Amino acid sequence: NDINQSACATYNCNAPEAHVFCQGLEELLQLFIKWNSEVERYLGKEWRTKLEGILQGGPQHKYSRRHVPKGVACWGTTVGKEGTSADVFLEAAIRGDEAVKASGLEESGLEADDPEAHEPDWDAIISTLQEVRPTADDALPSPPVVEGSDMEKKAIEKAYEKAIEVQKQRIAECRQRVEELELGKVVEVRDVRITDCAVRVKHGSSRNQLDEGLTDYECWLEFEVRREGSTEWEWEHQFLLWRKDAVLPMRHFMLRMLADRTIPMPGDVGLLTGGPPCQNVSGLNRQAPQKQILNDPKNRLVTSYVRITEFLKPKYLLMEQVCDVFKKAGGLYARYALQQMVQMGYQCRAGICTAGNYGSPQGRRRALFWGALSGQEQLPAFPAPTHVCKDFNQPFPSQAAGCAVEIPDSDRKYEMVVLGDVLTDLPEISNFEESDRAEYSRPPQYITQEFLRRFPTKGGRSLAARCIYADAAMAPWQNLYQKLQDVTDGLLAEEDGKILGLGNSVLCKNKGTNKTSQKKKESSKKGMPAATPAASAAEKADGSDDDDEAQQDAADLVDEDDLDGNAGEEAKELATAINEQKNFARQTWLSHLHHLTKDAEEREVLSLMQDSEELSTIWMLGKHRLTLLAAKMAANARLRDHRTLLCNADDFGRMCAVPRLKGANFRNMPGAVTHTDNTNCVGSWHAGTKCMPGQQEEVNKQISKWNKLSPTEAANMDPIKFVYKNISMQSACPAGGMPPKPPKGLNLRSGNDKSMRVDHYGSTAQGAWRGTSKDGCPSQAFWMSTGDLVCPRWCCTYKQGQCNGRHGCFGRVWYDDIQPTVVTRAEPHNLQLIHPAQDRVLSIRENARCQVSLCCGTGAEIVSEL
């Protein structure tokens, strides 16, 4: 929430004249359609001719919605719904707007809202309109025309009846209020919004977002009105306003809105740009569907984008998407977008542009779709590259090689912009940085940094006003840690308690526990290691066959030599404890202890030593965070948003373990070994085995045979052994490697199926090995003071163990390089995002700088512009 709020605050304080729509695209479309319908109902279809000479430029703030801060257009059904951004943005904008006004700073070039400013003679304009006769017969939507099976028809009819019932209840609520307060006719109307009763997601990150789209009968307009006998403004259903006494105030309101172009109407828009969500198209999403991608709920907004285009009929159209739209399902997404453009009467062309070709210190290759109205406008060409872009190892999709927007390097005017051009003047910060303000650590080192620090252009909001606005907008988040400290002061009077609380808050929460409890001590007396949370064999023994089977499966995790006599019993208990642990690192730790010593007391001492180290680490981190919280930065500090994503203590330790060298990543961590085929071993996990070259066809035959077996036939057979029977296997690991990953197609499952992930096939339930080293392999697992592994298993399995470069886990960027692609959440797990000289990921400000296109020319040209 702090990052979302910061983005809204930064954008609005920099662009106060821009309108920001905080609502869903489908709600926005319904707002456009229903607003257009109501305008025609009250003003007729010739309203545009009545406003000649008034309609100029884009959205204004002269006549309407003066109660809303400039630049805000929150009309959606997300308003008032927890977990959505509209309320947060509106509140932040109001705080910022009020703070700038209270400061007394003159905002050069920004037109003040003067209530007494000259306005057109609205009554004169209204007198030229055709008289309307109010009737509410068509105020509620008609039943939809349904085509399909009887079951589908009944489902839609039921949904329609339910939606109409909700609307009738809302109308009754509004009427009841008017009658109870004995209010008179509508005196004034000042705002409009779209409201709905559609089914919404109840849980998760998509909470309160539409579940299955928004239909015409599930939504309606509401107007904010003031009636005779009251000074309060209230929202009322559009049905209540289609009355004779409400026509005049509604006409006044609509004319003001239309004159300000607050809600775009067909023919108003010159250029419509947009980028429908890419989550389920992007190749980075391993859970995204690979087939029927247009039926996926997260991809349906491209349809809404097309419908908005069809409604507004802009002169030009520009749509952006990731390049994977040319790859998935044979390029279905790209072909659909182009086909829809042509069908709506647009000339169109597709191109793939690279941000680095236009002066940005990142690659960021994106698919762009241009459209221009046929017979009216000329279809623009894509801009020719201006800069030489460094290769960032992301080839053009083979299906769209002809769409690449490229020219020879010799024809480009400028050299490439690299990360050193935008990073080196920013102050050093910690992974645990709390402040949203900072000062520059040194003067600009390069002309690009001078350009990035330039003062606002004439006519814009001053830098001082922007700082005041941003601070007020961000006040809740900036005060959060102070409130946290106040609460902590009340609960923990001692400073030691505060330090431990702050240190504990950054520990990884999902790795189990290694603390020594009384229950574990009792288990250790029976031969169990003190570190394991598993119960003793006596506590687990209940005579069930399932437990006997589990004991047998767990016994496979330890050496057969340990299964004789008392030592064998202890090994079985240890194996059971390993099997019951859910966390890979904890399982590895238990196995590590077992191989270090057979003495239970020694294992307990080692566990206590690790607990002590973890406590010391918690103390150190808490002390560091307390120091950062105590630091105060001046309110007029120029540099904002120079904060990094707070990585947990485990990831912080891993970033520290990556050498500060060009190209360094997890492969350079202690104990990691890279093989000739680019796979790797890290001690606790090793390169997987795979079939020899030329054997894949035989494997496919075995997969086909397995998939034809009946459940009874397959019940007592191991699918992996069946598929790889008589298949020659190999691994780059000299110790033989790990068991093979299940092949795609087994049990008719895709590569994204859960059974294909290492958490399943590499689990102890499947008999997978645990330990810190294998005989014959030089790799060795190392432990951090937090109790976790320095190099986690997923670094070794991501991209079949061959991740490197852009996708190298815990990779460092470098000064003479570029970022492949700036991402919203800068986690170091599977992208190269760690700072070259500091143990943290790139900050919000650093990533924002990488988004800027520095097409400003040579040093002399930039100086002239500045």
JSON list of C-alpha atoms in Angstrom, two decimals, residues 440 444 447-457 461 463 466 638 849 852-854 856 862 865-866:
[
{"chain": "A", "resi": 440, "resn": "TYR", "atom": "CA", "xyz": [21.66, 13.91, -2.88]},
{"chain": "A", "resi": 444, "resn": "PRO", "atom": "CA", "xyz": [25.54, 15.43, -10.71]},
{"chain": "A", "resi": 447, "resn": "ILE", "atom": "CA", "xyz": [24.89, 15.26, -17.93]},
{"chain": "A", "resi": 448, "resn": "THR", "atom": "CA", "xyz": [22.09, 12.68, -17.73]},
{"chain": "A", "resi": 449, "resn": "GLN", "atom": "CA", "xyz": [21.94, 13.19, -13.94]},
{"chain": "A", "resi": 450, "resn": "GLU", "atom": "CA", "xyz": [21.76, 16.95, -14.43]},
{"chain": "A", "resi": 451, "resn": "PHE", "atom": "CA", "xyz": [18.83, 16.39, -16.77]},
{"chain": "A", "resi": 452, "resn": "LEU", "atom": "CA", "xyz": [17.09, 14.08, -14.28]},
{"chain": "A", "resi": 453, "resn": "ARG", "atom": "CA", "xyz": [17.46, 16.69, -11.51]},
{"chain": "A", "resi": 454, "resn": "ARG", "atom": "CA", "xyz": [16.14, 19.58, -13.61]},
{"chain": "A", "resi": 455, "resn": "PHE", "atom": "CA", "xyz": [13.60, 21.92, -12.03]},
{"chain": "A", "resi": 456, "resn": "PRO", "atom": "CA", "xyz": [9.95, 21.84, -13.11]},
{"chain": "A", "resi": 457, "resn": "THR", "atom": "CA", "xyz": [9.23, 23.53, -16.41]},
{"chain": "A", "resi": 461, "resn": "ARG", "atom": "CA", "xyz": [3.80, 23.10, -9.95]},
{"chain": "A", "resi": 463, "resn": "LEU", "atom": "CA", "xyz": [9.34, 21.89, -6.54]},
{"chain": "A", "resi": 466, "resn": "ARG", "atom": "CA", "xyz": [5.43, 19.25, -4.96]},
{"chain": "A", "resi": 638, "resn": "ARG", "atom": "CA", "xyz": [14.65, 17.22, -2.58]},
{"chain": "A", "resi": 849, "resn": "ARG", "atom": "CA", "xyz": [15.12, 6.79, -13.39]},
{"chain": "A", "resi": 852, "resn": "VAL", "atom": "CA", "xyz": [13.01, 7.78, -18.26]},
{"chain": "A", "resi": 853, "resn": "SER", "atom": "CA", "xyz": [13.85, 8.12, -21.94]},
{"chain": "A", "resi": 854, "resn": "LEU", "atom": "CA", "xyz": [16.89, 10.39, -22.12]},
{"chain": "A", "resi": 856, "resn": "CYS", "atom": "CA", "xyz": [17.77, 14.82, -25.00]},
{"chain": "A", "resi": 862, "resn": "ILE", "atom": "CA", "xyz": [21.16, 19.23, -22.77]},
{"chain": "A", "resi": 865, "resn": "GLU", "atom": "CA", "xyz": [17.83, 23.00, -22.70]},
{"chain": "A", "resi": 866, "resn": "LEU", "atom": "CA", "xyz": [18.58, 23.27, -18.97]}
]
